[in-house]
mmCIF file of C-alpha atoms in Angstrom:
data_model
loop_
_atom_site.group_PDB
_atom_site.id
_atom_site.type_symbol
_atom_site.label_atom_id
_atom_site.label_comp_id
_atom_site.label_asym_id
_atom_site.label_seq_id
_atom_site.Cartn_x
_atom_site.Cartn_y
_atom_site.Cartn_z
ATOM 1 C CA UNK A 217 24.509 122.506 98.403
ATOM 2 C CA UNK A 218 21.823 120.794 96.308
ATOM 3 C CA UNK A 219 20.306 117.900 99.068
ATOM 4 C CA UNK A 220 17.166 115.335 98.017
ATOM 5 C CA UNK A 221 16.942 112.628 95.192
ATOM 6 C CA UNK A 222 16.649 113.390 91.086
ATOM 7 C CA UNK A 223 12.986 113.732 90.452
ATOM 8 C CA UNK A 224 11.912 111.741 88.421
ATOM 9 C CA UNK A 225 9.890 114.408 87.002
ATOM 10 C CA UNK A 226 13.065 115.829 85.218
ATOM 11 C CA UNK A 227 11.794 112.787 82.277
ATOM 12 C CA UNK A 228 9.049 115.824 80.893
ATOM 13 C CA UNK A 229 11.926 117.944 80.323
ATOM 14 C CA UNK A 230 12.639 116.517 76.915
ATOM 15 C CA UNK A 231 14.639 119.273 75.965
ATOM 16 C CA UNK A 232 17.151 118.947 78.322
ATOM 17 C CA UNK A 233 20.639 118.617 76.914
ATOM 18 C CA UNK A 234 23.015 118.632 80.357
ATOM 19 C CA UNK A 235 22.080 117.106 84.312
ATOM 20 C CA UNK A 236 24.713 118.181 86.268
ATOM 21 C CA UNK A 237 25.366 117.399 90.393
ATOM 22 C CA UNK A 238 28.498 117.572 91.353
ATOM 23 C CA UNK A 239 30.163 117.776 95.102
ATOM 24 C CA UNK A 240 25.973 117.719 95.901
ATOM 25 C CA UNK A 241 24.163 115.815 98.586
ATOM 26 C CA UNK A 242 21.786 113.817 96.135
ATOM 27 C CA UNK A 243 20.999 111.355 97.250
ATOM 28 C CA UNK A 244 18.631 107.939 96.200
ATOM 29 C CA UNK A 245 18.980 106.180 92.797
ATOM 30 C CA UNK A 246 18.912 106.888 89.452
ATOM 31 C CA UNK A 247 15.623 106.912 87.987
ATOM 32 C CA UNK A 248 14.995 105.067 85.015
ATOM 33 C CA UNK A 249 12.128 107.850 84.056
ATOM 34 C CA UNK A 250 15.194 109.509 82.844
ATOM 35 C CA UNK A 251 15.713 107.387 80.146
ATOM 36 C CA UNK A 252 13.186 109.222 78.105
ATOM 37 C CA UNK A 253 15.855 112.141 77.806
ATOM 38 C CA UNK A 254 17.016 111.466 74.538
ATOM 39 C CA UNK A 255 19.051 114.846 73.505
ATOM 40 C CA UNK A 256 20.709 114.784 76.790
ATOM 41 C CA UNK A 257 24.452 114.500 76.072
ATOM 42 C CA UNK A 258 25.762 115.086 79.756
ATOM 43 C CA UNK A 259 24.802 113.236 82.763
ATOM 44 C CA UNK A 260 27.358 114.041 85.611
ATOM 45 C CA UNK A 261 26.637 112.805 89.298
ATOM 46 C CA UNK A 262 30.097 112.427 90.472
ATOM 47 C CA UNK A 263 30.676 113.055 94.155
ATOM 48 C CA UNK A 264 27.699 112.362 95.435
ATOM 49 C CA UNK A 265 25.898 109.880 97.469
ATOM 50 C CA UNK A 266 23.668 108.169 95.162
ATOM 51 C CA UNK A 267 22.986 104.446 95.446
ATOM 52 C CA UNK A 268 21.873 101.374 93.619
ATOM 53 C CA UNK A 269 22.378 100.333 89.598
ATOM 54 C CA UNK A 270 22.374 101.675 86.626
ATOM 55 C CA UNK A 271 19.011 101.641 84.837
ATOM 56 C CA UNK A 272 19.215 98.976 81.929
ATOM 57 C CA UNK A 273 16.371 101.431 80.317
ATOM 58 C CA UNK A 274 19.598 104.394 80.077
ATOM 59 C CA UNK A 275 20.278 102.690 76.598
ATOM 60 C CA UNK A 276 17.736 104.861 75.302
ATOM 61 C CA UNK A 277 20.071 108.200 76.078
ATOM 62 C CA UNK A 278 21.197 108.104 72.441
ATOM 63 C CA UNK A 279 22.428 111.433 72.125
ATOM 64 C CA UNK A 280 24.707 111.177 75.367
ATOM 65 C CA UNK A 281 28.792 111.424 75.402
ATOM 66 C CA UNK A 282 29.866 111.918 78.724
ATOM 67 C CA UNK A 283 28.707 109.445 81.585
ATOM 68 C CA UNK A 284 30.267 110.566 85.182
ATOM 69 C CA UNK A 285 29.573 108.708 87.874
ATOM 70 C CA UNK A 286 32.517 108.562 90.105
ATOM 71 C CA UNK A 287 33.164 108.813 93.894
ATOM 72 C CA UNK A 288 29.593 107.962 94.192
ATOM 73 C CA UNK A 289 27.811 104.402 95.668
ATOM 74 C CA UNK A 290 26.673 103.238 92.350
ATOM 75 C CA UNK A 291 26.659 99.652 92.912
ATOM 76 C CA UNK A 292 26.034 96.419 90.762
ATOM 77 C CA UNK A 293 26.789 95.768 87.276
ATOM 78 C CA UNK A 294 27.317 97.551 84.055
ATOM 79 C CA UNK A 295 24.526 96.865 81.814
ATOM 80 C CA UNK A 296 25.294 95.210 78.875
ATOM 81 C CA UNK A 297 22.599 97.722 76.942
ATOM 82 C CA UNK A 298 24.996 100.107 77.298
ATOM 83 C CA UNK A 299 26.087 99.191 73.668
ATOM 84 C CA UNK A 300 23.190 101.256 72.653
ATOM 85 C CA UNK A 301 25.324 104.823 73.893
ATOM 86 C CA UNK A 302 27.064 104.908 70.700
ATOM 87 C CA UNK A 303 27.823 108.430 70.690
ATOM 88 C CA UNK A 304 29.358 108.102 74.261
ATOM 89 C CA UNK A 305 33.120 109.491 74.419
ATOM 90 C CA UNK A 306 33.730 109.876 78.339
ATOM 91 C CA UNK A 307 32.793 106.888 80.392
ATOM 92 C CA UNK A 308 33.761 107.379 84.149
ATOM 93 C CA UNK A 309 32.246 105.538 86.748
ATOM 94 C CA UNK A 310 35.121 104.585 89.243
ATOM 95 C CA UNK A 311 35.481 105.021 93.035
ATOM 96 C CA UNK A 312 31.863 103.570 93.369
ATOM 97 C CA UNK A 313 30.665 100.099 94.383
ATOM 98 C CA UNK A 314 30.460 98.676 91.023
ATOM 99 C CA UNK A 315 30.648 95.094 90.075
ATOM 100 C CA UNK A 316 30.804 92.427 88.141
ATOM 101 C CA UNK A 317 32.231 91.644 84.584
ATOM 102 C CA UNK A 318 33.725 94.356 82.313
ATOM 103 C CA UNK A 319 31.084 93.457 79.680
ATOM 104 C CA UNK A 320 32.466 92.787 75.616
ATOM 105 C CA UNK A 321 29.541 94.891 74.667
ATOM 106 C CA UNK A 322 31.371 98.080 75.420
ATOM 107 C CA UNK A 323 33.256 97.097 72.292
ATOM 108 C CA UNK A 324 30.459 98.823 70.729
ATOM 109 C CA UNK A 325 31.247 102.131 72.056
ATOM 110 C CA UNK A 326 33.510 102.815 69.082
ATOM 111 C CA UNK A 327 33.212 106.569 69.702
ATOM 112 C CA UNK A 328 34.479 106.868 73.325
ATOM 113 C CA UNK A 329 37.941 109.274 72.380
ATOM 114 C CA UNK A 330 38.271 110.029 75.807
ATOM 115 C CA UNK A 331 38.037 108.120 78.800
ATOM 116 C CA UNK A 332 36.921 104.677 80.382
ATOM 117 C CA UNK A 333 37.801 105.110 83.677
ATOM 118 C CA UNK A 334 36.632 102.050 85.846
ATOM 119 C CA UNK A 335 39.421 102.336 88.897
ATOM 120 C CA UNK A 336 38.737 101.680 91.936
ATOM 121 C CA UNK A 337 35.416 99.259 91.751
ATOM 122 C CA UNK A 338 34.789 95.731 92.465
ATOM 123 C CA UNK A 339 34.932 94.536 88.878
ATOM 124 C CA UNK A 340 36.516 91.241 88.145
ATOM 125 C CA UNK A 341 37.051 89.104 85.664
ATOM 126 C CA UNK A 342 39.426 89.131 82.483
ATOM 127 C CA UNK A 343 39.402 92.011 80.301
ATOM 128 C CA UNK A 344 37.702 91.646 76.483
ATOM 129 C CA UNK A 345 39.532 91.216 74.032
ATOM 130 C CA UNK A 346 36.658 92.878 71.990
ATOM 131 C CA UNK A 347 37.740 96.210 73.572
ATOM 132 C CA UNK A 348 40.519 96.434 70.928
ATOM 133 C CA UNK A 349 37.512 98.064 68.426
ATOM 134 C CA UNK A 350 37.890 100.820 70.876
ATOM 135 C CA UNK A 351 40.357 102.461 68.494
ATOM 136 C CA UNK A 352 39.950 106.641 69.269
ATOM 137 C CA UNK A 353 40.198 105.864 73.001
ATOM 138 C CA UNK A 354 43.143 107.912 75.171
ATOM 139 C CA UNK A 355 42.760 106.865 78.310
ATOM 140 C CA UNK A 356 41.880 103.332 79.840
ATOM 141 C CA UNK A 357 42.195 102.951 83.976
ATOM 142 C CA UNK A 358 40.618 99.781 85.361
ATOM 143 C CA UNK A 359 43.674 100.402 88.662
ATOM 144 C CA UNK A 360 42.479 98.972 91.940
ATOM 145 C CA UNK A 361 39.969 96.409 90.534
ATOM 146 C CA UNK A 362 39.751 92.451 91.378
ATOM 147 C CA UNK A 363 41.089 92.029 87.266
ATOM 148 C CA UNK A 364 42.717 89.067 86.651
ATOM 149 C CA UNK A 365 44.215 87.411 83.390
ATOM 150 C CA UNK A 366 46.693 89.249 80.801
ATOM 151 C CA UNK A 367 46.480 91.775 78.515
ATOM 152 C CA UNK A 368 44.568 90.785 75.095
ATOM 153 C CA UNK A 369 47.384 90.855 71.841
ATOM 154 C CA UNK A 370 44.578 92.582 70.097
ATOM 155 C CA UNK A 371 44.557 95.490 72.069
ATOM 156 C CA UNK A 372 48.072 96.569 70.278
ATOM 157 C CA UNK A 373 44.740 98.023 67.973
ATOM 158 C CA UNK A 374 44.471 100.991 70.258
ATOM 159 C CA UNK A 375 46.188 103.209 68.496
ATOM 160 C CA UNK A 376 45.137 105.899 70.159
ATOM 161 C CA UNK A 377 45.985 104.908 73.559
ATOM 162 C CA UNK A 378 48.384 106.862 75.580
ATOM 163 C CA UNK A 379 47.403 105.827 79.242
ATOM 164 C CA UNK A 380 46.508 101.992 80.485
ATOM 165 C CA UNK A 381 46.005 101.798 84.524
ATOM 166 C CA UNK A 382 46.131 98.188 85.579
ATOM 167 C CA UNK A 383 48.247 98.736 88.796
ATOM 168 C CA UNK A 384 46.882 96.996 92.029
ATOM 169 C CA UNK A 385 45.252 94.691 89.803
ATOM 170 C CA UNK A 386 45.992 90.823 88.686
ATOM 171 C CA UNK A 387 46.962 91.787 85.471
ATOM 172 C CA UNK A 388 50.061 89.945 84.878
ATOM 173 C CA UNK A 389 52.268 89.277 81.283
ATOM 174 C CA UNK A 390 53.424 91.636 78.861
ATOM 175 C CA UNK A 391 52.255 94.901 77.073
ATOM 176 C CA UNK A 392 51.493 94.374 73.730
ATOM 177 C CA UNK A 393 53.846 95.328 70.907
ATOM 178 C CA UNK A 394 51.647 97.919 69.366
ATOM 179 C CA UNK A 395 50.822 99.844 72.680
ATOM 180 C CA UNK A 396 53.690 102.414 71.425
ATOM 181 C CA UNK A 397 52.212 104.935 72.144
ATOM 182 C CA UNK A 398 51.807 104.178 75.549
ATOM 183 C CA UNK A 399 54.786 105.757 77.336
ATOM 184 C CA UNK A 400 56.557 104.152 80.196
ATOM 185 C CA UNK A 401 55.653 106.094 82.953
ATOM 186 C CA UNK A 402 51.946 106.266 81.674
ATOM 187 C CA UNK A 403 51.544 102.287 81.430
ATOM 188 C CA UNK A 404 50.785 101.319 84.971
ATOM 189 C CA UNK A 405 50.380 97.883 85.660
ATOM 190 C CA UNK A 406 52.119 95.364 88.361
ATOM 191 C CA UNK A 407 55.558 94.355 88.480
ATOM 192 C CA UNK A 408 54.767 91.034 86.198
ATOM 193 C CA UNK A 409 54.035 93.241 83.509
ATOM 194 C CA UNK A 410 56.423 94.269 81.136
ATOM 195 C CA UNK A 411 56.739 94.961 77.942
#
């Protein structure tokens, strides 16, 4: 098994288009040299023990769609210069020590088709109503957070949506009237809310 930190000397390998470490040992924090990478389109860390926040300087990765950083000990906030990731489509970060605000920013992450996966973290707060731009998205699990509030009207915009995970959350109220395509058994949230 791979065992030591990311060098930061990865950043001269400007032609890099995947970093992959999963079930690895690394270990350490994310260097923000990396943010010179700018064709990179994967960046998956997930099972591993890395530490600390997400470089605010990552907004440079232009080219990347798929972010996975789960069951790792990626802790603080998501930076709201993550709006910059516009051709992001998997976002999966949960099972980690993140915290904080979900922030309306990702509203800009208009093509993320796939996941945003956020279970399992310390986030709190409401959730954005802004997220309803988030139109191509399948999947949205934010299960086992410190989420409070109800679930934004506009988000019956999310046409795309088959799965919402709010269970073990706050979440309370109903499911909104345009979420049809979220089935039943797929639309996890706490016993206050119904459609």
């Amino acid at each position: 098994s791979i065992s030591g930190t990311l060098p930061s000397g990865l950043s001269s390998v400007t032609a890099l288009q995947s970093i992959t470490g999963f079930e690895t040992s690394l270990s350490g924090t994310l260097p923000s040299e990396l943010s010179s990478l700018t064709v990179v389109w994967t960046m998956s860390f997930n099972q591993t023990s890395l530490i600390g926040s997400i470089p605010s300087l990552y907004s440079t990765l232009i080219a990347l769609t798929t972010l996975n950083l789960h069951h790792t000990s990626i802790s603080g906030s998501i930076p709201s210069s993550m709006d910059a990731l516009t051709a992001l489509q998997w976002l999966n970060i949960h099972v980690s020590q993140l915290s904080g605000t979900l922030p309306s920013e990702l509203s800009s992450l208009t093509a993320l088709n796939q996941t945003l996966t956020l279970y399992d973290t310390s986030l709190s707060g409401t959730l954005p109503s802004e997220l309803s731009s988030l139109t191509v998205l399948r999947a949205m699990s934010f299960n086992r957070t410190s989420l409070i509030g109800s679930i934004p009207s506009l988000y019956s915009k999310l046409v795309s949506l088959t799965t919402l995970n709010l269970h073990e959350t706050s979440i309370s109220g109903t499911l909104p009237s345009g979420l049809s395509s979220v089935t039943a058994p797929q639309a996890h949230c706490r016993a206050s809310c119904r459609r």
